[in-house]
Tab-separated table of C-alpha atoms and ligand atoms in Angstrom:
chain	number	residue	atom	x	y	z
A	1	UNK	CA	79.301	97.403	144.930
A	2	UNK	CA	80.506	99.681	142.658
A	3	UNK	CA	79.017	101.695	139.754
A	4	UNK	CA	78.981	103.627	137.344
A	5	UNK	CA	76.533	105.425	135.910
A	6	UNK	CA	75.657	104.052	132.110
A	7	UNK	CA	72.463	104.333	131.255
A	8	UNK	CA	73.043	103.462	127.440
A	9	UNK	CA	76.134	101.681	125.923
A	10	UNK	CA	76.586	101.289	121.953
A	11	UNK	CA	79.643	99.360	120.449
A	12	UNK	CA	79.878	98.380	117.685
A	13	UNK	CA	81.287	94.256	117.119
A	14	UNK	CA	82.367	92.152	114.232
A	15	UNK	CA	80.024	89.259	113.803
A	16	UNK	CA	80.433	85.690	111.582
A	17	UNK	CA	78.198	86.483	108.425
A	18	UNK	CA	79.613	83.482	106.628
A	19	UNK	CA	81.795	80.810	106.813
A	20	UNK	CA	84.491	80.710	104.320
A	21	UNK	CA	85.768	78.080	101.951
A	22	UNK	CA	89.853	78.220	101.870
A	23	UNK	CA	91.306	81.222	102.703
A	24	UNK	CA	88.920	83.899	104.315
A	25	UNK	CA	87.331	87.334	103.098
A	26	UNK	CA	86.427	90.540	104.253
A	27	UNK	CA	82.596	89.254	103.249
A	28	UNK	CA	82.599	86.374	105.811
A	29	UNK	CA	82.636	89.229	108.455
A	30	UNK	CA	79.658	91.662	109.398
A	31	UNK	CA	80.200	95.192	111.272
A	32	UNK	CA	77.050	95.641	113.862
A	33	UNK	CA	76.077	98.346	116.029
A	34	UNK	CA	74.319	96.912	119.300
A	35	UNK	CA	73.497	97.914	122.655
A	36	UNK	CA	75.460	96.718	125.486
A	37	UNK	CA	73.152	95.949	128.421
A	38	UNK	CA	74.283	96.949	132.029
A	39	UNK	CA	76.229	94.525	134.053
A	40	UNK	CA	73.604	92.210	136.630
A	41	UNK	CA	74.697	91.500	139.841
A	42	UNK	CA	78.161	89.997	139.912
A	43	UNK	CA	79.058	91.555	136.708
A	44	UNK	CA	80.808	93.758	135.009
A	45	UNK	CA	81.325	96.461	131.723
A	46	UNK	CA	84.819	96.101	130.181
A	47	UNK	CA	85.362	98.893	127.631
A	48	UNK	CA	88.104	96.805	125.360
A	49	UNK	CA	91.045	99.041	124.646
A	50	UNK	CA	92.898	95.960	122.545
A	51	UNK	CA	91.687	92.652	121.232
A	52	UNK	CA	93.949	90.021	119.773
A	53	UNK	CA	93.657	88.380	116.773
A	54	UNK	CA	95.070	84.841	116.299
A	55	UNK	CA	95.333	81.890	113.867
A	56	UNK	CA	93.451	79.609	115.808
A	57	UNK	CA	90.602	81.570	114.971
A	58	UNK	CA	90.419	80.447	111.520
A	59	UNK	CA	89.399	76.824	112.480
A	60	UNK	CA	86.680	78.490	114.771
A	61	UNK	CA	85.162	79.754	111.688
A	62	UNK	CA	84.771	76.054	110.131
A	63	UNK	CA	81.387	74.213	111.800
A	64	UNK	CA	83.328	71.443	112.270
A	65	UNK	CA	84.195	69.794	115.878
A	66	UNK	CA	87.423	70.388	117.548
A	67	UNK	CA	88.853	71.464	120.912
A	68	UNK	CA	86.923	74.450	120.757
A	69	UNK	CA	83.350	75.299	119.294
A	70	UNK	CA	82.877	76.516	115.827
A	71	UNK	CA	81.766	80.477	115.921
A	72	UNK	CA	78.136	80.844	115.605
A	73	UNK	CA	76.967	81.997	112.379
A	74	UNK	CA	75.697	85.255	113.042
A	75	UNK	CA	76.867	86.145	116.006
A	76	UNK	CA	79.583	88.289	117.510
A	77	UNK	CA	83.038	86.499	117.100
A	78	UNK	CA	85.038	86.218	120.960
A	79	UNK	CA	88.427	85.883	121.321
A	80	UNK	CA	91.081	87.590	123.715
A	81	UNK	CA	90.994	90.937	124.908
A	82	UNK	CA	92.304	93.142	127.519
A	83	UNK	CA	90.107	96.649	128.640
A	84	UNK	CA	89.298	99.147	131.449
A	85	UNK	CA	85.920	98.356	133.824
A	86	UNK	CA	83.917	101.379	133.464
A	87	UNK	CA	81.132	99.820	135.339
A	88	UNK	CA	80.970	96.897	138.544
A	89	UNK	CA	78.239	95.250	140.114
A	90	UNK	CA	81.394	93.082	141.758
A	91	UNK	CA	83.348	94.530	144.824
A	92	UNK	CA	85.758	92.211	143.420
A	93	UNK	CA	86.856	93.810	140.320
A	94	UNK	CA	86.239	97.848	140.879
A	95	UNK	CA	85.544	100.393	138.372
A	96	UNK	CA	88.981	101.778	137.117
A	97	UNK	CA	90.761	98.066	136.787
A	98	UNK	CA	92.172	96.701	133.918
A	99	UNK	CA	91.041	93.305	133.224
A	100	UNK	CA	91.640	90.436	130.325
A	101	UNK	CA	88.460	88.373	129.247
A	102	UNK	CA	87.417	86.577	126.511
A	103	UNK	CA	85.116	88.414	124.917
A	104	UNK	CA	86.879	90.674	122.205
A	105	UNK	CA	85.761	91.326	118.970
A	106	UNK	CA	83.721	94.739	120.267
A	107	UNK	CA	84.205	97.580	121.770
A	108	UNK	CA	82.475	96.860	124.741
A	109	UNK	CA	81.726	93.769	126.898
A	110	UNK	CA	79.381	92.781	129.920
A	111	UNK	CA	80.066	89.647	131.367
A	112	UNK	CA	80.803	88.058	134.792
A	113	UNK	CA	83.361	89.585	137.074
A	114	UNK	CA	84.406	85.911	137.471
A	115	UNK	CA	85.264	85.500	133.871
A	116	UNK	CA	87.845	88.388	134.210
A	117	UNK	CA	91.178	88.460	135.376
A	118	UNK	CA	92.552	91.651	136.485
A	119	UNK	CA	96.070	92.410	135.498
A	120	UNK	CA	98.832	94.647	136.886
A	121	UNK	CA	99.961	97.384	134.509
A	122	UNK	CA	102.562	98.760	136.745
A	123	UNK	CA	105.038	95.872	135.543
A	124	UNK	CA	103.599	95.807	132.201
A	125	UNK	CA	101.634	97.607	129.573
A	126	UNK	CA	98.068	96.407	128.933
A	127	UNK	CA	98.855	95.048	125.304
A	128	UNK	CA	101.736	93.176	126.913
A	129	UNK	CA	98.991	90.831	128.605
A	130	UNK	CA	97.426	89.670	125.231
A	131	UNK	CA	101.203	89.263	123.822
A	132	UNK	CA	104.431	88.098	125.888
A	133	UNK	CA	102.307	87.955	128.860
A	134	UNK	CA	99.111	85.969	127.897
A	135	UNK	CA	98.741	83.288	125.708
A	136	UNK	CA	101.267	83.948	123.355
A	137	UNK	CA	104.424	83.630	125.757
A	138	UNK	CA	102.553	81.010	127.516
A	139	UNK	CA	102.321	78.882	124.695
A	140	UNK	CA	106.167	79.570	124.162
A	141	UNK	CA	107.321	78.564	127.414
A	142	UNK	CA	104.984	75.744	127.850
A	143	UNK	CA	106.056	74.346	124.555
A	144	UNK	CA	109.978	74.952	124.983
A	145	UNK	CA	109.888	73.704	128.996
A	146	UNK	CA	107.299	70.929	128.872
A	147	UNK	CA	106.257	69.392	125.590
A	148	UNK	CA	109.674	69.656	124.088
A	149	UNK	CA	111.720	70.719	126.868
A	150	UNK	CA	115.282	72.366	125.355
A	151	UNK	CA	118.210	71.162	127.347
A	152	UNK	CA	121.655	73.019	127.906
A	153	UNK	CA	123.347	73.223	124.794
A	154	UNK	CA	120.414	72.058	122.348
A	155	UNK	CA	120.525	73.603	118.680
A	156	UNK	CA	116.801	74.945	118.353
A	157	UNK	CA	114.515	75.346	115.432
A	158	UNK	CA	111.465	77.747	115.777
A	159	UNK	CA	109.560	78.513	112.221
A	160	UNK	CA	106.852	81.315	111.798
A	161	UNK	CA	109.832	82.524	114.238
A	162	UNK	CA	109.017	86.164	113.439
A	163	UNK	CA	105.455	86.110	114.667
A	164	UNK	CA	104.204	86.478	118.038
A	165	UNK	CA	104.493	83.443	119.623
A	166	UNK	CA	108.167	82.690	117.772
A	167	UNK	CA	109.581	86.237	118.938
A	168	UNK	CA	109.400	85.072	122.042
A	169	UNK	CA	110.382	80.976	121.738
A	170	UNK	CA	113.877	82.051	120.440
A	171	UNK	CA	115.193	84.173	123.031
A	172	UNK	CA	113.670	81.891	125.460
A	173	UNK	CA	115.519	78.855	123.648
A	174	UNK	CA	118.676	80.998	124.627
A	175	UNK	CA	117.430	81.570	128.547
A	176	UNK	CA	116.911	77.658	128.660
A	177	UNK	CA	120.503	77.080	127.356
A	178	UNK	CA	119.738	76.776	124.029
A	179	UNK	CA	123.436	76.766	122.083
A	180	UNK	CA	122.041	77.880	118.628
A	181	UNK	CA	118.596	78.852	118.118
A	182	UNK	CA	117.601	79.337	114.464
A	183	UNK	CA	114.741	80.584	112.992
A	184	UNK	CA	112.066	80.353	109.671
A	185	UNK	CA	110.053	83.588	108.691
A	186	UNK	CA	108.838	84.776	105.448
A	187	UNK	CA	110.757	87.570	103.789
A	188	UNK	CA	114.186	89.574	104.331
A	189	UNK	CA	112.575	92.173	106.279
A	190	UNK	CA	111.376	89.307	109.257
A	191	UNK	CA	114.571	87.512	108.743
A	192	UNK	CA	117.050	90.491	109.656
A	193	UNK	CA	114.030	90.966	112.490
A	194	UNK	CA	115.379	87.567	113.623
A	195	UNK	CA	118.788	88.701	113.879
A	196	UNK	CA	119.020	91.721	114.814
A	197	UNK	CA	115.822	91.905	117.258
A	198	UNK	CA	114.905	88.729	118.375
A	199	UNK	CA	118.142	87.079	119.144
A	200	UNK	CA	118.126	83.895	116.870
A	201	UNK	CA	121.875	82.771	115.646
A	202	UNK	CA	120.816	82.313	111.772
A	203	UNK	CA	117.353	82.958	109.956
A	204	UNK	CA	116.063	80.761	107.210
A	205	UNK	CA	113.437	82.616	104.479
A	206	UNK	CA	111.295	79.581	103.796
A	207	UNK	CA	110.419	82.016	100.774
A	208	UNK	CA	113.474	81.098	98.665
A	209	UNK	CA	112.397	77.226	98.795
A	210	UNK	CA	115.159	74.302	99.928
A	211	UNK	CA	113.953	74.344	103.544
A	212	UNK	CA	115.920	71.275	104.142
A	213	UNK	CA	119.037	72.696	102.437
A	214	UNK	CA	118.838	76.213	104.135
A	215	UNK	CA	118.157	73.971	107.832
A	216	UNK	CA	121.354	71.927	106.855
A	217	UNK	CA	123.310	74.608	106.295
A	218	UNK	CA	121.845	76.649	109.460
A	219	UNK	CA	122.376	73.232	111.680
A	220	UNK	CA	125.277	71.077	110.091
A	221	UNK	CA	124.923	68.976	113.099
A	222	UNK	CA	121.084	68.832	113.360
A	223	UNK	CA	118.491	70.188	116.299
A	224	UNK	CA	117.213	68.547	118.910
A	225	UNK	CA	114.160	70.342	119.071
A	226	UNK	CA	111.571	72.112	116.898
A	227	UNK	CA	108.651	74.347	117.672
A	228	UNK	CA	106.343	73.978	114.841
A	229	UNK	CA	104.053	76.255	114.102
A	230	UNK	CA	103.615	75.668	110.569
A	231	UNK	CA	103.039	71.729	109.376
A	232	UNK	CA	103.713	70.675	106.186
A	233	UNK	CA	106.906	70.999	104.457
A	234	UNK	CA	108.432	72.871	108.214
A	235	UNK	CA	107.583	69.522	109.584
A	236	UNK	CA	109.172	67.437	107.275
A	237	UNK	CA	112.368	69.200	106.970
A	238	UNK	CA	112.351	69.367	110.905
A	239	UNK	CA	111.980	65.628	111.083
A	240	UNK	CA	114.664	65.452	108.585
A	241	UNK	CA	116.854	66.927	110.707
A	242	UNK	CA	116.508	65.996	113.978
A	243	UNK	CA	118.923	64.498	115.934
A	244	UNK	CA	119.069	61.074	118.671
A	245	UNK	CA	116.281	61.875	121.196
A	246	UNK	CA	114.794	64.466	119.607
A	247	UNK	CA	111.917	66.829	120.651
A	248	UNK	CA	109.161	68.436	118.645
A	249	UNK	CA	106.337	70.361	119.907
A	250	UNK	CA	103.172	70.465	117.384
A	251	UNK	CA	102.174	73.753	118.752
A	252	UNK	CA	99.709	74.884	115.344
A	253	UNK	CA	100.230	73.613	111.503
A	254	UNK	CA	99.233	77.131	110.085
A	255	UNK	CA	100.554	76.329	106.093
A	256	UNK	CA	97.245	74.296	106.450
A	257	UNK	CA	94.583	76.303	108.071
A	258	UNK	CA	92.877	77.442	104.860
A	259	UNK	CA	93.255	74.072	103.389
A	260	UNK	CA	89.419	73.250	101.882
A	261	UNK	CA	91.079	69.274	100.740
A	262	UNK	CA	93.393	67.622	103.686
A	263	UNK	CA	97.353	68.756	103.501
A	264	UNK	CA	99.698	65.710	102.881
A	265	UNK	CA	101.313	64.972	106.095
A	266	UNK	CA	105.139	64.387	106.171
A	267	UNK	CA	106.821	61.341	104.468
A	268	UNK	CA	109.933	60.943	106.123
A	269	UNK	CA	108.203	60.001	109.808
A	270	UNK	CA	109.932	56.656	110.066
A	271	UNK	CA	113.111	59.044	110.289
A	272	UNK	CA	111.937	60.399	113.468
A	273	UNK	CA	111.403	56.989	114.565
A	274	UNK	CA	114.990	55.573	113.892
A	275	UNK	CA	115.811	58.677	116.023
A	276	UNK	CA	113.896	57.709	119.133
A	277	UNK	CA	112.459	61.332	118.471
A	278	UNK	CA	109.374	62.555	120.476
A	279	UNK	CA	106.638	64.409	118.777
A	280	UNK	CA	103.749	66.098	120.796
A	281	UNK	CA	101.053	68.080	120.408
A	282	UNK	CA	99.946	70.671	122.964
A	283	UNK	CA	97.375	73.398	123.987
A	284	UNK	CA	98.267	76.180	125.910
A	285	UNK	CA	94.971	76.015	127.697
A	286	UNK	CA	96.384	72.670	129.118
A	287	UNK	CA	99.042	74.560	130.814
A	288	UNK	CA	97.660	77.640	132.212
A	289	UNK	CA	98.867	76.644	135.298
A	290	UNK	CA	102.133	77.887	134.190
A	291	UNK	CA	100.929	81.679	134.230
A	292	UNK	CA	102.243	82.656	137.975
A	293	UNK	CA	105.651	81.359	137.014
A	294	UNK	CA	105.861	82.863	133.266
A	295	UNK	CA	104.463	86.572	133.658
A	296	UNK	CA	106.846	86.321	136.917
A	297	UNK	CA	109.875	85.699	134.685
A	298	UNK	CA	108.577	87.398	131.636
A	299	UNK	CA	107.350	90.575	133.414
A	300	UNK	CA	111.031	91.304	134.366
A	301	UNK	CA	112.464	89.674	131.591
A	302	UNK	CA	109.891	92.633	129.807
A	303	UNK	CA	111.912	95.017	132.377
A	304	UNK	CA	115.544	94.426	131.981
A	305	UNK	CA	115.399	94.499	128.307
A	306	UNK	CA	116.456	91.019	128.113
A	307	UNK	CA	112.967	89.782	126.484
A	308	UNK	CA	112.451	92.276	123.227
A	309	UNK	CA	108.974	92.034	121.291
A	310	UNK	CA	106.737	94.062	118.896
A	311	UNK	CA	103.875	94.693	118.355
A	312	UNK	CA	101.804	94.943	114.757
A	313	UNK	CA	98.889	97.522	115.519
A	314	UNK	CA	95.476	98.182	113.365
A	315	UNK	CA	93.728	100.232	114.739
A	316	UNK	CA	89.781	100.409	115.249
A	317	UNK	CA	86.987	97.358	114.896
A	318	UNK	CA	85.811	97.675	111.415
A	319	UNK	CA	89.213	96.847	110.791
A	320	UNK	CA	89.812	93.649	112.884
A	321	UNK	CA	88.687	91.416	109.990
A	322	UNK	CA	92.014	92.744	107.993
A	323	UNK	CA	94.288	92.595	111.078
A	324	UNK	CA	92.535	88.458	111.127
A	325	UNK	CA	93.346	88.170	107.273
A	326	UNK	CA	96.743	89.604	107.719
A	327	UNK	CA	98.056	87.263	110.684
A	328	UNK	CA	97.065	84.297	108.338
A	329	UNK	CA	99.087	85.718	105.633
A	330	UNK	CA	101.804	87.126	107.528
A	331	UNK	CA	101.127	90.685	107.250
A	332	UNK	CA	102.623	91.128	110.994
A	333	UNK	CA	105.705	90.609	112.799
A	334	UNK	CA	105.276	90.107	116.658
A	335	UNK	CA	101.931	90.191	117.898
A	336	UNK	CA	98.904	90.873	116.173
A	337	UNK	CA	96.903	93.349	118.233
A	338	UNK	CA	93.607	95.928	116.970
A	339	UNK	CA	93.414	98.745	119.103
A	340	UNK	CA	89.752	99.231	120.029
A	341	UNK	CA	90.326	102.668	122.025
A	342	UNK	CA	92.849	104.752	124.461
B	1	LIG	P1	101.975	84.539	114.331
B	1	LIG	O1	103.167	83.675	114.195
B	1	LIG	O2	102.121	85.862	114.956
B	1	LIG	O3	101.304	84.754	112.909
B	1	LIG	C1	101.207	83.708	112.004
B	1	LIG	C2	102.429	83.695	111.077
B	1	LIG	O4	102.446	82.470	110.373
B	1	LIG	C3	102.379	84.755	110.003
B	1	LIG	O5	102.851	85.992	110.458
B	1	LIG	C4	103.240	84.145	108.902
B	1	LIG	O6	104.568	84.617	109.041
B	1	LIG	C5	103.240	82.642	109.229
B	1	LIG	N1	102.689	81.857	108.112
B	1	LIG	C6	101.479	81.976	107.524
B	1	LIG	N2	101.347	81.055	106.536
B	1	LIG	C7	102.507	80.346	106.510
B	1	LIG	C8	102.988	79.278	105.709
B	1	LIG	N3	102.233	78.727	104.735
B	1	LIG	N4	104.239	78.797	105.949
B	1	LIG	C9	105.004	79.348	106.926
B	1	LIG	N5	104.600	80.375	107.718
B	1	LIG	C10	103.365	80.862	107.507
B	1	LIG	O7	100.831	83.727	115.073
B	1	LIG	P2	100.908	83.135	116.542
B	1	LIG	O8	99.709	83.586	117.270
B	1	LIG	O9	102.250	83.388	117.096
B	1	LIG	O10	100.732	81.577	116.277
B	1	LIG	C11	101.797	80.835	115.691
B	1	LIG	C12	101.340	79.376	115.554
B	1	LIG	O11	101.133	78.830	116.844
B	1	LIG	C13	100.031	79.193	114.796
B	1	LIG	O12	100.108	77.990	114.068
B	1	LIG	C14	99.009	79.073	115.897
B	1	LIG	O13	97.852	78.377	115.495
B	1	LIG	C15	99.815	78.310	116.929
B	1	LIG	N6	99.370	78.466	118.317
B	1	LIG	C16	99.006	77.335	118.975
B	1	LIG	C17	98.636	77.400	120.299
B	1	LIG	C18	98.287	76.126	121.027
B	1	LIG	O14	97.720	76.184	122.119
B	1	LIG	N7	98.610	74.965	120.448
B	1	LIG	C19	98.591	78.641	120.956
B	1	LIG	C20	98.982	79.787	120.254
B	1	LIG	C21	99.376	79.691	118.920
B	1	LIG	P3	105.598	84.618	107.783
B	1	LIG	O15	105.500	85.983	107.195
B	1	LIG	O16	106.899	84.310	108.419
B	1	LIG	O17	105.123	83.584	106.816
């Protein structure tokens, strides 16, 4: 086994001190300093360098039931995170590696070696596995090869197609044969990102209203499928447009996350009917399977320059509750990441 010697580990972590109605506040977060016990047999001490903060966590801060548990009221929040093991009490996962867990939200984290997975950073950068690499590009690729696979030639739609998991569902439209892959973001700046950065053929700001007008004009001829990240009125004009056979992947519905009364659903579904469209719903942590495969072509992708991403950095924990606020409000473009040290 080995060790290092830490007789006495303080981090500091951001715990649930309340949870909000509608959109959330700085107040529904607490700041505690705690001691980190040493790892037990089979353990190990991760000292988190970057944590990831995602929308999904919003409905983790609701007490009600859903494919993952509510936070617990007072205590620390968890979430994705990647960091270097400073201690082992697992031959398995040495001192010096750099793993990805689940248990982000502090600076440092004991838990089992088994819960870990220990990542290569000579064909990527540590970030890179809470981003392109981890769940992000997964959900991407699963969405865009098995929910709604895209065929050769397809005409695309991605919306929040600025953020991190869109970033990377255009250009991989494109890979998959995609023949036009177009875009929703909020804003000129992330619509020029589109362009110019992330490969997409035209960008819709969802901003300047007529969402079915600007998709018209963006796809005269329709898509046949749509990655929807949003809900609501991305959903409708989606269904509005889609064309015989058409795919959609409900992938999240984030115009609705800090809904406190239920969001109207769309009213044009009977169009995706007379289409013989498919809608489906997924969860990445359905497909996990798929990681060998994607961080195989992604890594390289990564490499070669043909994959291009960013990355929207805050840096230190007492901050993470404003990095959480600002991916709900669309404060970043790529991923969301806090850096928690160097
Ligand atoms: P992200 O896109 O990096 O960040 C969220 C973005 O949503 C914001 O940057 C903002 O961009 C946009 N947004 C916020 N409110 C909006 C609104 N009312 N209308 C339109 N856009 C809005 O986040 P992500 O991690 O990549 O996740 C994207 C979506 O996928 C989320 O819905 C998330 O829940 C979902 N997701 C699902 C799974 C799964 O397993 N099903 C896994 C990962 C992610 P703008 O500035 O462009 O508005």
């Amino acid at each position: 086994m080995t060790t290092t010697a830490t007789p006495r580990t303080v981090s500091r972590e951001i715990r649930l001190a309340s949870r909000p109605v509608g959109a959330p506040a700085s107040g529904n977060f607490a700041l505690v300093t705690t001691e980190v016990p040493a790892p037990a047999e089979g353990q190990i001490l991760v000292r988190n360098t970057w944590m990831s903060v995602d929308p999904y966590m919003r409905g983790r801060m609701d007490d009600a039931p859903s494919y993952i548990p509510p936070f617990a009221l007072g205590a620390a929040l968890e979430g994705s995170a990647v960091g270097e093991v400073i201690a082992s009490r697992d031959a398995a996962v040495p001192v010096g590696s750099t793993v990805s867990h689940f248990l982000g939200w502090r600076e440092y984290a004991v838990l089992d070696a088994a819960a870990a997975t220990v990542v290569d950073t000579g064909i990527a950068t540590p970030a890179d596995y809470l981003g392109p690499l981890g769940t992000t590009g997964l959900t991407a690729y699963a969405a865009l090869t098995r929910t709604a696979p895209v065929k050769e030639g397809d005409v695309v739609f991605v919306s929040a197609a600025a953020g991190a998991v869109g970033s990377v569902a255009g250009q991989l439209a494109r890979q998959l044969g995609a023949s036009r892959v177009i875009g929703s973001a909020g804003g000129p700046h992330k619509t020029r990102k589109l362009l110019d950065v992330f490969g997409y053929d035209a960008a819709i700001d969802y901003r300047q209203g007529d969402l079915p007008g600007q998709l018209a004009q963006a796809a005269p001829e329709g898509i046949d499928v749509y990655l929807d990240a949003v809900g609501g009125d991305h959903l409708q004009a989606a269904i509005g447009a889609v064309r015989q056979g058409g795919r959609i992947a409900m992938v999240g519905a984030i115009s609705g996350y800090n809904a406190s009364v239920p969001a109207p659903g769309p009213d044009n579904l009977f169009r995706a009917a007379a289409r013989e469209a498919t809608l489906r719903g997924m969860l990445v942590s359905s497909h996990f399977d798929l990681f060998p495969e994607w961080i195989g072509k992604a890594a390289s992708w990564l490499a070669d320059g043909t994959l291009r991403t960013e990355e929207t950095v805050t840096e230190g924990i007492e901050h993470a509750p404003d990095a959480f606020l600002g991916v709900l409000t669309g404060a970043n473009t790529g991923k969301m990441l806090v850096r928690l040290s160097r």
